[in-house]
Amino acid sequence: MKIAVLPGDGIGPEIVAQAVKVLNALNLGISMTEAPIGGAGYEASGDPLPDATLKLAKESDAVLLGAVGDWKYDKLERHLRPERGLLRIRKELNLFANLRPALLYPELASASTLKPEVVSGLDIMIVRELTGDIYFGQPRGISKLENGEREGVNTMRYNESEIRRIGRVAFDIAMKRNKKVCSVDKANVLEATELWRQVMIELSADYPEVELSHMYVDNAAMQLIRAPKQFDVMVTGNIFGDILSDEASMLTGSIGMLPSASLDENNKGMYEPSHGSAPDIAGKDIANPLATILSVAMMLRYTFNDEANAQRVENAVKKALAQGYRTADIWTEGSTKVGCRAMGDAVVAAL
Ligand code: NAD
């Protein structure tokens, strides 16, 4: 097993160091090689995705990423900015499936803005298609009409094979969870998503154990707030998934807790926290490393098919929380405030 470790910028190196510590403690004989990306890539070789970093990522089974970006790079030309490195690596590795769990540990229920009884024990997996839809569809652009008025155009497009491959990811994940898939579309208005629904129904024949339901995106947005615990796996297109996954992540109230995975067709993946590089708290040893540590659990589960060790890591995080350890972002009265390194140590001790 070979992992490319790309710490990136801001709090990236601090949180990734904790995740690496956890991986080492598992003693799985994984080889890890570090390389720069984002602002760090630009500093090292004038490119947010240096050739050597991309080569390493392509040769590895999985990529562990911290975060990229810092305000000091905001004045660089667009193609040199840190975020460009991230978009390019996703594209180069053909990562079409984005998995974002929204999971709330009972100990942190008071961190949510919703009532504890609505969110406590929440465990949703949002599967978002990442390389198609209106974000990439042609034609697109802003043009001038004959009457001199400007018109903006984007095109929502999905072909069957694109829908089928993301659907398979969702059904396969549901098989490892509670065997429920809710497909989110707007089939009453948009033909592209009418096809989406048809293909999901066809695909469900291959998964007789999984219960497939459908929901219009407007209703899904409402249900996520009203009764989020009704969902197990949600699968949807790029633009709906973009919005719903952010909404779902905030049900948990703490961005420092949420991991993510982006997978290709062979379950090779890039694993990273859902949050950014948090330059405001970088270098202070106060960042929450748990989203990155939980990303390692996802890596073990989805790329290395090692459910036992994935659960070991998740249980160690739960135990550290149950013992009362909290970084500043999730701290509440009566718990023990710790820094980034100490939280990593607490998880390793719990392992
Ligand atoms: P951010 O997610 O970095 O930070 C938002 C807020 O959450 C900040 O107050 C930050 O201190 C806090 N926060 C984030 N992660 C935390 C953690 N682990 N522990 C404790 N607090 C945490 O978003 P932003 O401030 O909008 O962006 C900062 C930089 O990150 C920008 O350059 C942006 O482009 C970049 N960014 C990168 C990614 C990525 O690499 N995937 C994603 C989003 C933003």
Short mmCIF file of C-alpha atoms and ligand atoms in Angstrom, two decimals:
data_model
loop_
_atom_site.label_atom_id
_atom_site.label_comp_id
_atom_site.label_asym_id
_atom_site.label_seq_id
_atom_site.Cartn_x
_atom_site.Cartn_y
_atom_site.Cartn_z
CA MET A 1 0.00 0.00 0.00
CA LYS A 2 1.38 3.31 -1.10
CA ILE A 3 0.04 6.70 -0.07
CA ALA A 4 0.94 10.13 -1.39
CA VAL A 5 0.83 12.57 1.52
CA LEU A 6 0.16 16.15 0.41
CA PRO A 7 -0.06 18.43 3.47
CA GLY A 8 -0.59 21.67 1.49
CA ASP A 9 -0.95 25.03 3.20
CA GLY A 10 -2.16 26.71 6.37
CA ILE A 11 -3.20 24.14 8.97
CA GLY A 12 -2.65 21.38 6.37
CA PRO A 13 0.77 20.24 7.68
CA GLU A 14 -0.43 20.24 11.33
CA ILE A 15 -3.57 18.17 10.76
CA VAL A 16 -1.94 15.79 8.27
CA ALA A 17 0.86 15.09 10.77
CA GLN A 18 -1.79 13.81 13.21
CA ALA A 19 -3.40 11.59 10.57
CA VAL A 20 0.02 10.18 9.65
CA LYS A 21 0.64 9.48 13.34
CA VAL A 22 -2.60 7.47 13.46
CA LEU A 23 -1.68 5.53 10.29
CA ASN A 24 1.73 4.71 11.73
CA ALA A 25 0.15 3.54 14.99
CA LEU A 26 -1.97 1.06 13.03
CA ASN A 27 1.26 -0.56 11.84
CA LEU A 28 -0.09 -1.69 8.48
CA GLY A 29 3.20 -1.42 6.59
CA ILE A 30 1.90 1.45 4.46
CA SER A 31 4.56 3.42 2.61
CA MET A 32 4.00 7.17 2.72
CA THR A 33 5.74 9.78 0.57
CA GLU A 34 5.24 13.49 1.10
CA ALA A 35 5.05 16.12 -1.65
CA PRO A 36 4.02 19.78 -1.93
CA ILE A 37 0.74 21.03 -3.41
CA GLY A 38 -1.08 24.37 -3.48
CA GLY A 39 0.86 27.33 -2.16
CA ALA A 40 3.57 24.94 -0.98
CA GLY A 41 3.86 23.62 -4.55
CA TYR A 42 4.10 27.14 -5.90
CA GLU A 43 6.86 27.98 -3.39
CA ALA A 44 8.76 24.78 -4.20
CA SER A 45 8.61 24.90 -7.99
CA GLY A 46 6.38 27.73 -9.22
CA ASP A 47 3.41 25.40 -9.84
CA PRO A 48 0.49 24.63 -7.47
CA LEU A 49 0.60 21.06 -8.78
CA PRO A 50 4.27 20.27 -9.45
CA ASP A 51 4.90 17.48 -12.00
CA ALA A 52 6.63 15.35 -9.36
CA THR A 53 3.61 15.64 -7.05
CA LEU A 54 1.21 14.59 -9.80
CA LYS A 55 3.49 11.67 -10.75
CA LEU A 56 3.61 10.53 -7.12
CA ALA A 57 -0.19 10.80 -6.80
CA LYS A 58 -0.71 8.77 -9.99
CA GLU A 59 1.68 6.06 -8.79
CA SER A 60 0.08 5.80 -5.35
CA ASP A 61 -2.98 3.81 -4.26
CA ALA A 62 -4.42 6.77 -2.41
CA VAL A 63 -3.76 10.43 -1.69
CA LEU A 64 -4.04 12.01 1.75
CA LEU A 65 -4.48 15.75 1.40
CA GLY A 66 -4.53 18.49 4.05
CA ALA A 67 -5.86 21.68 2.48
CA VAL A 68 -4.63 24.35 0.12
CA GLY A 69 -4.82 28.11 0.00
CA ASP A 70 -3.70 31.22 1.73
CA TRP A 71 -4.79 34.79 1.28
CA LYS A 72 -1.23 35.76 0.39
CA TYR A 73 -1.64 33.97 -2.97
CA ASP A 74 -4.87 35.78 -3.90
CA LYS A 75 -3.05 38.20 -6.21
CA LEU A 76 -1.33 35.49 -8.26
CA GLU A 77 -2.52 34.80 -11.79
CA ARG A 78 -5.44 32.35 -11.68
CA HIS A 79 -3.51 29.32 -13.01
CA LEU A 80 -0.84 29.73 -10.31
CA ARG A 81 -3.25 29.92 -7.36
CA PRO A 82 -3.26 27.07 -4.82
CA GLU A 83 -6.90 26.06 -5.52
CA ARG A 84 -5.94 25.39 -9.15
CA GLY A 85 -3.63 22.61 -7.93
CA LEU A 86 -6.56 20.94 -6.21
CA LEU A 87 -8.92 21.18 -9.18
CA ARG A 88 -6.22 19.84 -11.49
CA ILE A 89 -5.31 16.85 -9.34
CA ARG A 90 -9.01 15.88 -9.07
CA LYS A 91 -9.33 16.04 -12.84
CA GLU A 92 -6.02 14.29 -13.58
CA LEU A 93 -6.96 11.41 -11.28
CA ASN A 94 -10.49 11.25 -12.75
CA LEU A 95 -12.14 11.42 -9.33
CA PHE A 96 -15.81 11.42 -10.32
CA ALA A 97 -17.38 10.31 -7.03
CA ASN A 98 -17.36 12.59 -4.04
CA LEU A 99 -18.34 11.03 -0.72
CA ARG A 100 -19.20 13.33 2.12
CA PRO A 101 -20.52 11.83 5.31
CA ALA A 102 -22.48 13.98 7.73
CA LEU A 103 -22.04 12.21 11.00
CA LEU A 104 -22.78 13.60 14.42
CA TYR A 105 -21.32 11.99 17.50
CA PRO A 106 -23.82 12.14 20.38
CA GLU A 107 -21.19 13.94 22.52
CA LEU A 108 -21.23 16.85 20.03
CA ALA A 109 -25.00 17.19 19.59
CA SER A 110 -24.98 20.56 21.32
CA ALA A 111 -22.60 21.94 18.62
CA SER A 112 -25.40 21.80 16.03
CA THR A 113 -27.80 24.68 15.48
CA LEU A 114 -30.65 22.13 15.29
CA LYS A 115 -32.32 20.55 18.32
CA PRO A 116 -30.19 17.68 19.74
CA GLU A 117 -33.03 15.16 19.33
CA VAL A 118 -33.23 15.98 15.59
CA VAL A 119 -29.52 15.44 14.89
CA SER A 120 -28.11 13.24 17.63
CA GLY A 121 -26.80 10.02 16.08
CA LEU A 122 -27.10 11.44 12.55
CA ASP A 123 -25.20 9.36 9.97
CA ILE A 124 -25.76 10.30 6.31
CA MET A 125 -23.51 9.65 3.33
CA ILE A 126 -23.90 12.06 0.44
CA VAL A 127 -22.59 10.71 -2.86
CA ARG A 128 -22.12 13.56 -5.31
CA GLU A 129 -21.17 13.22 -8.97
CA LEU A 130 -18.13 15.43 -9.43
CA THR A 131 -17.13 15.66 -13.09
CA GLY A 132 -20.34 16.29 -15.06
CA ASP A 133 -23.63 18.23 -14.94
CA ILE A 134 -24.21 21.94 -15.47
CA TYR A 135 -20.72 22.76 -14.12
CA PHE A 136 -19.11 21.22 -17.20
CA GLY A 137 -21.91 20.97 -19.83
CA GLN A 138 -21.57 22.72 -23.19
CA PRO A 139 -22.71 25.13 -24.56
CA ARG A 140 -21.93 27.67 -21.91
CA GLY A 141 -21.01 31.33 -21.78
CA ILE A 142 -22.30 34.87 -21.87
CA SER A 143 -23.20 36.25 -25.28
CA LYS A 144 -25.02 39.17 -26.80
CA LEU A 145 -28.49 38.74 -28.25
CA GLU A 146 -29.67 40.46 -31.44
CA ASN A 147 -31.52 43.07 -29.40
CA GLY A 148 -28.25 43.96 -27.66
CA GLU A 149 -29.19 42.31 -24.36
CA ARG A 150 -26.66 39.90 -22.77
CA GLU A 151 -27.61 36.27 -22.12
CA GLY A 152 -25.92 33.74 -19.84
CA VAL A 153 -26.12 30.04 -20.74
CA ASN A 154 -25.19 26.83 -18.94
CA THR A 155 -26.23 23.33 -19.91
CA MET A 156 -27.28 20.50 -17.63
CA ARG A 157 -26.11 17.27 -19.28
CA TYR A 158 -25.73 13.69 -18.09
CA ASN A 159 -25.30 10.59 -20.20
CA GLU A 160 -26.32 7.12 -19.07
CA SER A 161 -22.85 5.82 -18.33
CA GLU A 162 -22.03 8.82 -16.13
CA ILE A 163 -25.23 8.27 -14.14
CA ARG A 164 -24.72 4.54 -13.91
CA ARG A 165 -21.16 4.74 -12.56
CA ILE A 166 -22.06 7.19 -9.76
CA GLY A 167 -25.19 5.14 -9.04
CA ARG A 168 -23.06 2.03 -8.60
CA VAL A 169 -20.85 3.83 -6.10
CA ALA A 170 -23.95 4.81 -4.09
CA PHE A 171 -25.51 1.33 -4.16
CA ASP A 172 -22.19 -0.33 -3.25
CA ILE A 173 -21.79 2.00 -0.28
CA ALA A 174 -25.38 1.39 0.81
CA MET A 175 -24.62 -2.35 0.84
CA LYS A 176 -21.94 -1.63 3.46
CA ARG A 177 -24.36 0.53 5.50
CA ASN A 178 -28.14 0.46 6.08
CA LYS A 179 -29.04 -0.53 2.50
CA LYS A 180 -31.08 2.57 1.69
CA VAL A 181 -30.43 4.90 -1.26
CA CYS A 182 -32.33 8.13 -1.81
CA SER A 183 -31.73 9.49 -5.31
CA VAL A 184 -32.24 13.23 -5.51
CA ASP A 185 -33.36 14.83 -8.78
CA LYS A 186 -35.77 17.36 -10.28
CA ALA A 187 -37.37 14.88 -12.67
CA ASN A 188 -40.65 16.79 -12.75
CA VAL A 189 -38.97 19.72 -14.53
CA LEU A 190 -35.54 18.74 -15.90
CA GLU A 191 -35.16 16.03 -18.57
CA ALA A 192 -31.50 15.46 -17.66
CA THR A 193 -32.64 14.36 -14.23
CA GLU A 194 -35.61 12.42 -15.62
CA LEU A 195 -32.97 10.23 -17.28
CA TRP A 196 -31.09 10.20 -13.97
CA ARG A 197 -34.15 8.71 -12.27
CA GLN A 198 -34.71 6.12 -15.03
CA VAL A 199 -31.09 4.91 -14.85
CA MET A 200 -31.20 4.69 -11.04
CA ILE A 201 -34.33 2.53 -11.27
CA GLU A 202 -32.69 0.28 -13.89
CA LEU A 203 -29.57 -0.04 -11.76
CA SER A 204 -31.54 -0.94 -8.65
CA ALA A 205 -32.41 -4.30 -10.28
CA ASP A 206 -28.77 -5.30 -9.60
CA TYR A 207 -29.18 -4.47 -5.91
CA PRO A 208 -32.37 -6.21 -4.73
CA GLU A 209 -31.36 -5.80 -1.07
CA VAL A 210 -31.15 -2.00 -1.33
CA GLU A 211 -34.28 0.10 -0.90
CA LEU A 212 -34.28 2.86 -3.54
CA SER A 213 -36.35 6.00 -3.07
CA HIS A 214 -36.51 9.26 -5.03
CA MET A 215 -36.87 12.80 -3.85
CA TYR A 216 -37.05 16.15 -5.63
CA VAL A 217 -34.15 18.36 -4.66
CA ASP A 218 -36.31 21.11 -3.14
CA ASN A 219 -38.00 18.59 -0.86
CA ALA A 220 -34.61 17.00 -0.03
CA ALA A 221 -33.28 20.38 1.11
CA MET A 222 -36.30 20.70 3.39
CA GLN A 223 -36.21 17.11 4.70
CA LEU A 224 -32.51 17.44 5.60
CA ILE A 225 -33.47 20.12 8.11
CA ARG A 226 -36.83 18.66 9.17
CA ALA A 227 -35.90 15.00 9.75
CA PRO A 228 -32.33 14.27 8.60
CA LYS A 229 -32.15 10.89 10.29
CA GLN A 230 -34.51 9.41 7.65
CA PHE A 231 -31.54 9.28 5.21
CA ASP A 232 -28.80 6.67 4.83
CA VAL A 233 -27.12 7.21 1.42
CA MET A 234 -28.17 10.14 -0.80
CA VAL A 235 -26.97 10.17 -4.41
CA THR A 236 -27.24 13.16 -6.66
CA GLY A 237 -25.66 15.17 -9.47
CA ASN A 238 -22.93 17.75 -9.24
CA ILE A 239 -24.86 20.96 -8.60
CA PHE A 240 -27.52 19.49 -6.29
CA GLY A 241 -24.80 17.60 -4.42
CA ASP A 242 -22.71 20.72 -4.01
CA ILE A 243 -25.55 22.47 -2.22
CA LEU A 244 -26.99 19.53 -0.27
CA SER A 245 -23.61 18.33 1.03
CA ASP A 246 -22.83 21.75 2.47
CA GLU A 247 -26.28 21.88 4.03
CA ALA A 248 -25.85 18.40 5.49
CA SER A 249 -22.39 19.16 6.82
CA MET A 250 -23.71 22.06 8.84
CA LEU A 251 -26.26 19.81 10.55
CA THR A 252 -23.30 18.65 12.58
CA GLY A 253 -22.26 22.18 13.45
CA SER A 254 -18.52 21.62 13.31
CA ILE A 255 -16.55 21.78 10.10
CA GLY A 256 -13.46 20.42 11.84
CA MET A 257 -15.10 16.99 12.15
CA LEU A 258 -16.05 16.20 8.56
CA PRO A 259 -13.94 13.99 6.29
CA SER A 260 -14.38 13.43 2.56
CA ALA A 261 -13.32 11.05 -0.18
CA SER A 262 -13.16 11.46 -3.94
CA LEU A 263 -12.92 8.18 -5.85
CA ASP A 264 -12.16 7.02 -9.36
CA GLU A 265 -13.53 3.96 -11.12
CA ASN A 266 -11.08 1.60 -9.37
CA ASN A 267 -11.68 3.01 -5.88
CA LYS A 268 -8.39 4.83 -5.93
CA GLY A 269 -9.11 7.93 -3.94
CA MET A 270 -8.12 11.26 -2.59
CA TYR A 271 -9.01 11.78 1.07
CA GLU A 272 -9.21 15.18 2.70
CA PRO A 273 -11.07 17.11 5.38
CA SER A 274 -14.11 19.06 4.10
CA HIS A 275 -12.73 22.30 5.48
CA GLY A 276 -10.09 24.64 4.05
CA SER A 277 -6.61 25.64 5.12
CA ALA A 278 -7.81 28.00 7.89
CA PRO A 279 -4.89 30.45 7.60
CA ASP A 280 -6.37 32.39 10.54
CA ILE A 281 -5.36 29.63 12.97
CA ALA A 282 -2.37 28.09 11.14
CA GLY A 283 0.78 27.39 13.17
CA LYS A 284 -0.99 27.80 16.52
CA ASP A 285 -1.57 24.12 17.28
CA ILE A 286 -5.30 24.73 17.81
CA ALA A 287 -6.79 23.21 14.62
CA ASN A 288 -9.06 20.19 14.92
CA PRO A 289 -7.32 17.20 13.25
CA LEU A 290 -10.31 14.84 13.53
CA ALA A 291 -11.72 15.48 10.01
CA THR A 292 -8.33 14.46 8.59
CA ILE A 293 -8.02 11.45 10.90
CA LEU A 294 -11.55 10.38 9.90
CA SER A 295 -10.48 10.78 6.25
CA VAL A 296 -7.87 8.10 6.96
CA ALA A 297 -10.69 5.83 8.16
CA MET A 298 -12.48 6.44 4.85
CA MET A 299 -9.26 5.61 2.98
CA LEU A 300 -8.98 2.30 4.81
CA ARG A 301 -12.62 1.50 4.07
CA TYR A 302 -12.96 2.56 0.44
CA THR A 303 -9.51 2.17 -1.13
CA PHE A 304 -7.95 -0.55 1.02
CA ASN A 305 -11.20 -2.41 1.77
CA ASP A 306 -10.12 -2.72 5.40
CA GLU A 307 -13.35 -2.23 7.33
CA ALA A 308 -11.86 -3.50 10.60
CA ASN A 309 -9.15 -0.87 10.75
CA ALA A 310 -11.50 1.84 9.46
CA GLN A 311 -13.72 1.12 12.45
CA ARG A 312 -10.74 1.02 14.79
CA VAL A 313 -9.88 4.57 13.80
CA GLU A 314 -13.49 5.77 14.08
CA ASN A 315 -13.88 4.12 17.46
CA ALA A 316 -10.66 5.72 18.66
CA VAL A 317 -12.03 9.14 17.68
CA LYS A 318 -15.28 8.37 19.52
CA LYS A 319 -13.32 7.27 22.57
CA ALA A 320 -11.20 10.44 22.62
CA LEU A 321 -14.43 12.47 22.46
CA ALA A 322 -16.09 10.34 25.14
CA GLN A 323 -13.04 10.97 27.34
CA GLY A 324 -13.89 14.66 27.08
CA TYR A 325 -11.07 15.86 24.81
CA ARG A 326 -12.08 18.79 22.59
CA THR A 327 -10.21 21.18 20.33
CA ALA A 328 -11.28 24.83 20.57
CA ASP A 329 -13.84 24.63 17.72
CA ILE A 330 -15.91 21.94 19.48
CA TRP A 331 -15.13 22.84 23.07
CA THR A 332 -18.00 23.22 25.53
CA GLU A 333 -18.02 23.97 29.26
CA GLY A 334 -16.82 21.02 31.31
CA SER A 335 -14.73 19.33 28.60
CA THR A 336 -10.93 19.28 28.35
CA LYS A 337 -9.55 21.74 25.81
CA VAL A 338 -6.58 20.31 23.88
CA GLY A 339 -4.50 21.41 20.90
CA CYS A 340 -4.07 19.73 17.52
CA ARG A 341 -1.10 17.55 18.55
CA ALA A 342 -2.66 16.52 21.86
CA MET A 343 -5.88 15.51 20.08
CA GLY A 344 -3.81 13.35 17.71
CA ASP A 345 -2.09 11.80 20.73
CA ALA A 346 -5.46 11.13 22.40
CA VAL A 347 -6.67 9.26 19.31
CA VAL A 348 -3.45 7.24 19.11
CA ALA A 349 -3.73 6.40 22.82
CA ALA A 350 -7.36 5.33 22.28
CA LEU A 351 -6.27 3.03 19.42
P1 NAD B 1 -11.76 27.40 5.99
O1 NAD B 1 -12.54 26.13 5.93
O2 NAD B 1 -10.30 27.30 5.83
O3 NAD B 1 -12.07 28.15 7.36
C1 NAD B 1 -13.38 28.57 7.76
C2 NAD B 1 -13.40 28.78 9.27
O4 NAD B 1 -13.39 27.49 9.91
C3 NAD B 1 -12.20 29.53 9.82
O5 NAD B 1 -12.60 30.34 10.90
C4 NAD B 1 -11.28 28.45 10.31
O6 NAD B 1 -10.44 28.85 11.38
C5 NAD B 1 -12.26 27.38 10.77
N1 NAD B 1 -11.71 26.03 10.58
C6 NAD B 1 -11.52 25.37 9.41
N2 NAD B 1 -10.97 24.17 9.63
C7 NAD B 1 -10.80 24.06 10.97
C8 NAD B 1 -10.26 23.05 11.82
N3 NAD B 1 -9.78 21.89 11.35
N4 NAD B 1 -10.23 23.28 13.14
C9 NAD B 1 -10.70 24.42 13.65
N5 NAD B 1 -11.23 25.41 12.91
C10 NAD B 1 -11.28 25.23 11.58
O7 NAD B 1 -12.39 28.35 4.86
P2 NAD B 1 -11.97 29.84 4.42
O8 NAD B 1 -11.50 30.62 5.59
O9 NAD B 1 -13.10 30.31 3.61
O10 NAD B 1 -10.75 29.61 3.43
C11 NAD B 1 -9.38 29.69 3.81
C12 NAD B 1 -8.51 29.18 2.68
O11 NAD B 1 -8.82 27.82 2.44
C13 NAD B 1 -8.76 29.90 1.34
O12 NAD B 1 -7.52 30.12 0.73
C14 NAD B 1 -9.61 28.92 0.56
O13 NAD B 1 -9.45 29.06 -0.82
C15 NAD B 1 -9.07 27.63 1.05
N6 NAD B 1 -10.00 26.48 0.93
C16 NAD B 1 -9.42 25.29 0.61
C17 NAD B 1 -10.20 24.15 0.56
C18 NAD B 1 -9.50 22.86 0.26
O14 NAD B 1 -8.28 22.78 0.27
N7 NAD B 1 -10.23 21.78 0.00
C19 NAD B 1 -11.56 24.21 0.83
C20 NAD B 1 -12.13 25.43 1.20
C21 NAD B 1 -11.32 26.58 1.25
#
